[in-house]
């Protein structure tokens, strides 16, 4: 009985350690490709995260920055921009980004698999405008990065290699994400969503 109790305590201790200290880095990987010619930016991110794209682009050897995203779900009737791709592109220009190096690639509306829909739209755009590009980097946000990376790799590879850049969140401490409601919510939601991505429901 003692050995069973020790084994149970060990498993629980290891589980807590993994969840606390390994889960967040796993969900928010950083593996950019040095040879990437295009930087993809997910358009749903907040302004602070978008502003941090500028030095990332400047530090790389990119020819284009491409914003992606579907239709706005709030404020579309008041905004001249109807998609997240267009809104985030306009925001980057307002931050001083060179508009000649910027392209917005909108995707269609989707109630499910929205990230996959943006990946498909980007793939179609890339095949038409930059068919010779063989490597890109995806700029996502925090714990959403792993899932986006998987979906873009699924759509583009092996013809186009995909790297990932996940900036450190500023709204909570990623080293102690469980101490904030936002960090806890983001991690839990992304774990569920990642499971859905890894094991998609087959259509009948």
Tab-separated table of C-alpha atoms in Angstrom:
chain	number	residue	atom	x	y	z
A	1	UNK	CA	0.000	0.000	0.000
A	2	UNK	CA	2.855	2.344	0.850
A	3	UNK	CA	4.456	1.813	-2.549
A	4	UNK	CA	1.141	2.571	-4.276
A	5	UNK	CA	0.746	5.778	-2.257
A	6	UNK	CA	4.304	6.859	-3.102
A	7	UNK	CA	3.702	6.121	-6.788
A	8	UNK	CA	0.443	8.101	-6.727
A	9	UNK	CA	2.103	11.082	-5.029
A	10	UNK	CA	4.948	10.952	-7.552
A	11	UNK	CA	2.547	10.897	-10.496
A	12	UNK	CA	0.541	13.795	-9.071
A	13	UNK	CA	3.699	15.816	-8.347
A	14	UNK	CA	5.064	15.250	-11.848
A	15	UNK	CA	1.663	16.069	-13.336
A	16	UNK	CA	1.428	19.355	-11.437
A	17	UNK	CA	4.978	20.277	-12.458
A	18	UNK	CA	4.300	19.515	-16.112
A	19	UNK	CA	1.044	21.462	-16.138
A	20	UNK	CA	2.537	24.468	-14.392
A	21	UNK	CA	5.923	24.802	-16.053
A	22	UNK	CA	5.839	22.846	-19.316
A	23	UNK	CA	2.352	23.454	-20.686
A	24	UNK	CA	2.609	27.169	-21.463
A	25	UNK	CA	5.968	26.900	-23.323
A	26	UNK	CA	4.602	23.918	-25.249
A	27	UNK	CA	1.543	25.872	-26.374
A	28	UNK	CA	3.593	28.959	-27.305
A	29	UNK	CA	6.621	27.658	-29.225
A	30	UNK	CA	9.268	29.800	-30.877
A	31	UNK	CA	10.880	28.146	-33.886
A	32	UNK	CA	11.339	30.775	-36.618
A	33	UNK	CA	13.017	29.896	-39.881
A	34	UNK	CA	15.997	32.061	-40.782
A	35	UNK	CA	15.323	31.616	-44.502
A	36	UNK	CA	11.676	32.722	-44.361
A	37	UNK	CA	10.764	35.205	-47.080
A	38	UNK	CA	7.313	36.130	-45.819
A	39	UNK	CA	6.007	36.930	-42.327
A	40	UNK	CA	2.358	35.964	-41.724
A	41	UNK	CA	0.551	37.856	-38.973
A	42	UNK	CA	-2.742	36.699	-37.488
A	43	UNK	CA	-5.068	39.689	-37.640
A	44	UNK	CA	-7.155	38.978	-34.548
A	45	UNK	CA	-4.416	40.095	-32.131
A	46	UNK	CA	-4.666	43.240	-30.016
A	47	UNK	CA	-2.871	46.469	-30.932
A	48	UNK	CA	-0.021	45.950	-28.459
A	49	UNK	CA	0.804	42.566	-29.982
A	50	UNK	CA	0.578	43.952	-33.510
A	51	UNK	CA	2.956	46.779	-32.662
A	52	UNK	CA	5.558	44.238	-31.630
A	53	UNK	CA	5.520	42.855	-35.178
A	54	UNK	CA	7.502	45.838	-36.501
A	55	UNK	CA	10.902	44.961	-34.951
A	56	UNK	CA	10.346	41.283	-35.782
A	57	UNK	CA	9.906	42.137	-39.453
A	58	UNK	CA	12.865	44.514	-39.411
A	59	UNK	CA	15.113	41.838	-37.897
A	60	UNK	CA	14.264	39.255	-40.565
A	61	UNK	CA	14.995	38.956	-44.259
A	62	UNK	CA	11.369	39.310	-45.308
A	63	UNK	CA	10.065	40.672	-48.583
A	64	UNK	CA	6.445	40.886	-47.448
A	65	UNK	CA	4.312	40.977	-44.326
A	66	UNK	CA	0.918	39.338	-44.838
A	67	UNK	CA	-1.985	39.874	-42.445
A	68	UNK	CA	-4.696	37.209	-42.383
A	69	UNK	CA	-8.164	37.029	-40.875
A	70	UNK	CA	-11.852	36.670	-41.568
A	71	UNK	CA	-14.804	39.077	-41.390
A	72	UNK	CA	-15.191	41.392	-38.395
A	73	UNK	CA	-17.760	40.151	-35.902
A	74	UNK	CA	-18.115	43.524	-34.165
A	75	UNK	CA	-18.040	47.059	-35.529
A	76	UNK	CA	-18.160	46.032	-39.181
A	77	UNK	CA	-20.935	48.547	-39.928
A	78	UNK	CA	-18.875	51.384	-38.487
A	79	UNK	CA	-15.451	50.463	-39.811
A	80	UNK	CA	-14.168	50.926	-43.379
A	81	UNK	CA	-12.317	47.655	-42.854
A	82	UNK	CA	-14.522	44.584	-43.102
A	83	UNK	CA	-12.041	41.842	-42.179
A	84	UNK	CA	-9.445	41.304	-39.478
A	85	UNK	CA	-6.809	41.033	-42.191
A	86	UNK	CA	-7.599	44.530	-43.452
A	87	UNK	CA	-8.037	46.031	-39.987
A	88	UNK	CA	-4.715	44.696	-38.703
A	89	UNK	CA	-2.954	45.862	-41.891
A	90	UNK	CA	-4.337	49.379	-41.398
A	91	UNK	CA	-3.248	49.274	-37.755
A	92	UNK	CA	0.301	48.330	-38.723
A	93	UNK	CA	0.411	51.209	-41.219
A	94	UNK	CA	-0.752	53.554	-38.451
A	95	UNK	CA	2.185	52.288	-36.377
A	96	UNK	CA	4.512	53.331	-39.180
A	97	UNK	CA	4.907	50.115	-41.146
A	98	UNK	CA	5.783	50.478	-44.846
A	99	UNK	CA	2.561	49.869	-46.776
A	100	UNK	CA	4.497	48.740	-49.875
A	101	UNK	CA	5.715	45.689	-47.958
A	102	UNK	CA	2.259	44.864	-46.587
A	103	UNK	CA	-0.527	42.687	-48.001
A	104	UNK	CA	-3.894	41.847	-46.426
A	105	UNK	CA	-5.240	38.405	-47.318
A	106	UNK	CA	-8.829	38.112	-46.040
A	107	UNK	CA	-10.545	34.774	-45.575
A	108	UNK	CA	-14.204	33.843	-45.719
A	109	UNK	CA	-16.503	33.571	-42.718
A	110	UNK	CA	-16.301	30.348	-40.753
A	111	UNK	CA	-18.048	29.320	-37.536
A	112	UNK	CA	-15.461	26.608	-36.985
A	113	UNK	CA	-11.843	26.097	-38.065
A	114	UNK	CA	-11.295	29.832	-38.525
A	115	UNK	CA	-7.519	29.499	-38.328
A	116	UNK	CA	-7.580	26.685	-40.869
A	117	UNK	CA	-9.660	28.920	-43.140
A	118	UNK	CA	-7.044	31.675	-42.953
A	119	UNK	CA	-4.312	29.120	-43.700
A	120	UNK	CA	-6.184	27.985	-46.806
A	121	UNK	CA	-6.683	31.569	-47.992
A	122	UNK	CA	-2.988	32.320	-47.490
A	123	UNK	CA	-1.945	29.149	-49.322
A	124	UNK	CA	-4.103	30.089	-52.305
A	125	UNK	CA	-2.707	33.633	-52.326
A	126	UNK	CA	0.877	32.403	-52.047
A	127	UNK	CA	0.509	29.937	-54.924
A	128	UNK	CA	-0.655	32.747	-57.197
A	129	UNK	CA	1.623	35.622	-56.167
A	130	UNK	CA	4.760	34.003	-54.735
A	131	UNK	CA	4.903	30.413	-56.016
A	132	UNK	CA	8.689	30.243	-55.583
A	133	UNK	CA	8.646	31.000	-51.852
A	134	UNK	CA	9.660	27.872	-49.922
A	135	UNK	CA	9.751	29.168	-46.343
A	136	UNK	CA	7.554	31.449	-44.221
A	137	UNK	CA	7.219	32.437	-40.583
A	138	UNK	CA	3.916	32.696	-38.742
A	139	UNK	CA	3.531	35.350	-36.029
A	140	UNK	CA	0.854	34.245	-33.583
A	141	UNK	CA	0.052	35.141	-29.982
A	142	UNK	CA	1.033	33.256	-26.851
A	143	UNK	CA	-0.638	29.900	-26.312
A	144	UNK	CA	-2.561	30.128	-29.592
A	145	UNK	CA	0.700	29.670	-31.494
A	146	UNK	CA	1.006	25.871	-31.335
A	147	UNK	CA	-2.422	25.305	-32.825
A	148	UNK	CA	-1.940	27.876	-35.580
A	149	UNK	CA	1.457	26.421	-36.402
A	150	UNK	CA	-0.004	22.931	-36.800
A	151	UNK	CA	-2.776	24.157	-39.087
A	152	UNK	CA	-0.469	26.224	-41.298
A	153	UNK	CA	2.026	23.377	-41.559
A	154	UNK	CA	-0.805	21.028	-42.458
A	155	UNK	CA	-1.854	23.375	-45.250
A	156	UNK	CA	1.563	24.421	-46.613
A	157	UNK	CA	4.146	21.739	-45.959
A	158	UNK	CA	6.163	20.075	-47.360
A	159	UNK	CA	6.240	22.496	-50.315
A	160	UNK	CA	6.540	25.523	-48.012
A	161	UNK	CA	8.229	25.204	-44.634
A	162	UNK	CA	6.590	27.064	-41.759
A	163	UNK	CA	8.346	28.600	-38.759
A	164	UNK	CA	6.580	30.045	-35.730
A	165	UNK	CA	7.070	33.188	-33.626
A	166	UNK	CA	5.061	33.555	-30.416
A	167	UNK	CA	5.646	36.827	-28.537
A	168	UNK	CA	5.542	36.679	-24.759
A	169	UNK	CA	2.141	37.839	-23.441
A	170	UNK	CA	2.159	41.172	-21.636
A	171	UNK	CA	-1.256	40.874	-20.001
A	172	UNK	CA	-0.109	38.116	-17.629
A	173	UNK	CA	3.134	36.461	-16.512
A	174	UNK	CA	3.607	33.294	-18.609
A	175	UNK	CA	5.878	31.823	-15.924
A	176	UNK	CA	2.983	31.952	-13.468
A	177	UNK	CA	0.023	31.804	-15.830
A	178	UNK	CA	-2.123	29.889	-13.325
A	179	UNK	CA	-2.096	32.892	-10.966
A	180	UNK	CA	-4.183	35.043	-13.322
A	181	UNK	CA	-7.680	34.462	-14.608
A	182	UNK	CA	-6.684	35.420	-18.160
A	183	UNK	CA	-3.675	33.121	-18.228
A	184	UNK	CA	-5.677	30.220	-16.835
A	185	UNK	CA	-8.532	30.782	-19.268
A	186	UNK	CA	-6.238	31.037	-22.302
A	187	UNK	CA	-4.319	27.870	-21.437
A	188	UNK	CA	-7.448	25.807	-20.771
A	189	UNK	CA	-9.207	27.003	-23.927
A	190	UNK	CA	-6.160	26.352	-26.092
A	191	UNK	CA	-5.654	22.869	-24.634
A	192	UNK	CA	-9.220	21.979	-25.592
A	193	UNK	CA	-8.863	23.579	-29.029
A	194	UNK	CA	-5.544	21.839	-29.646
A	195	UNK	CA	-7.122	18.477	-28.877
A	196	UNK	CA	-9.819	19.269	-31.431
A	197	UNK	CA	-7.121	20.216	-33.965
A	198	UNK	CA	-5.061	17.074	-33.407
A	199	UNK	CA	-8.079	14.795	-33.521
A	200	UNK	CA	-10.509	16.412	-35.965
A	201	UNK	CA	-13.989	15.004	-36.236
A	202	UNK	CA	-14.353	13.074	-39.450
A	203	UNK	CA	-17.194	14.008	-41.729
A	204	UNK	CA	-19.592	11.215	-42.549
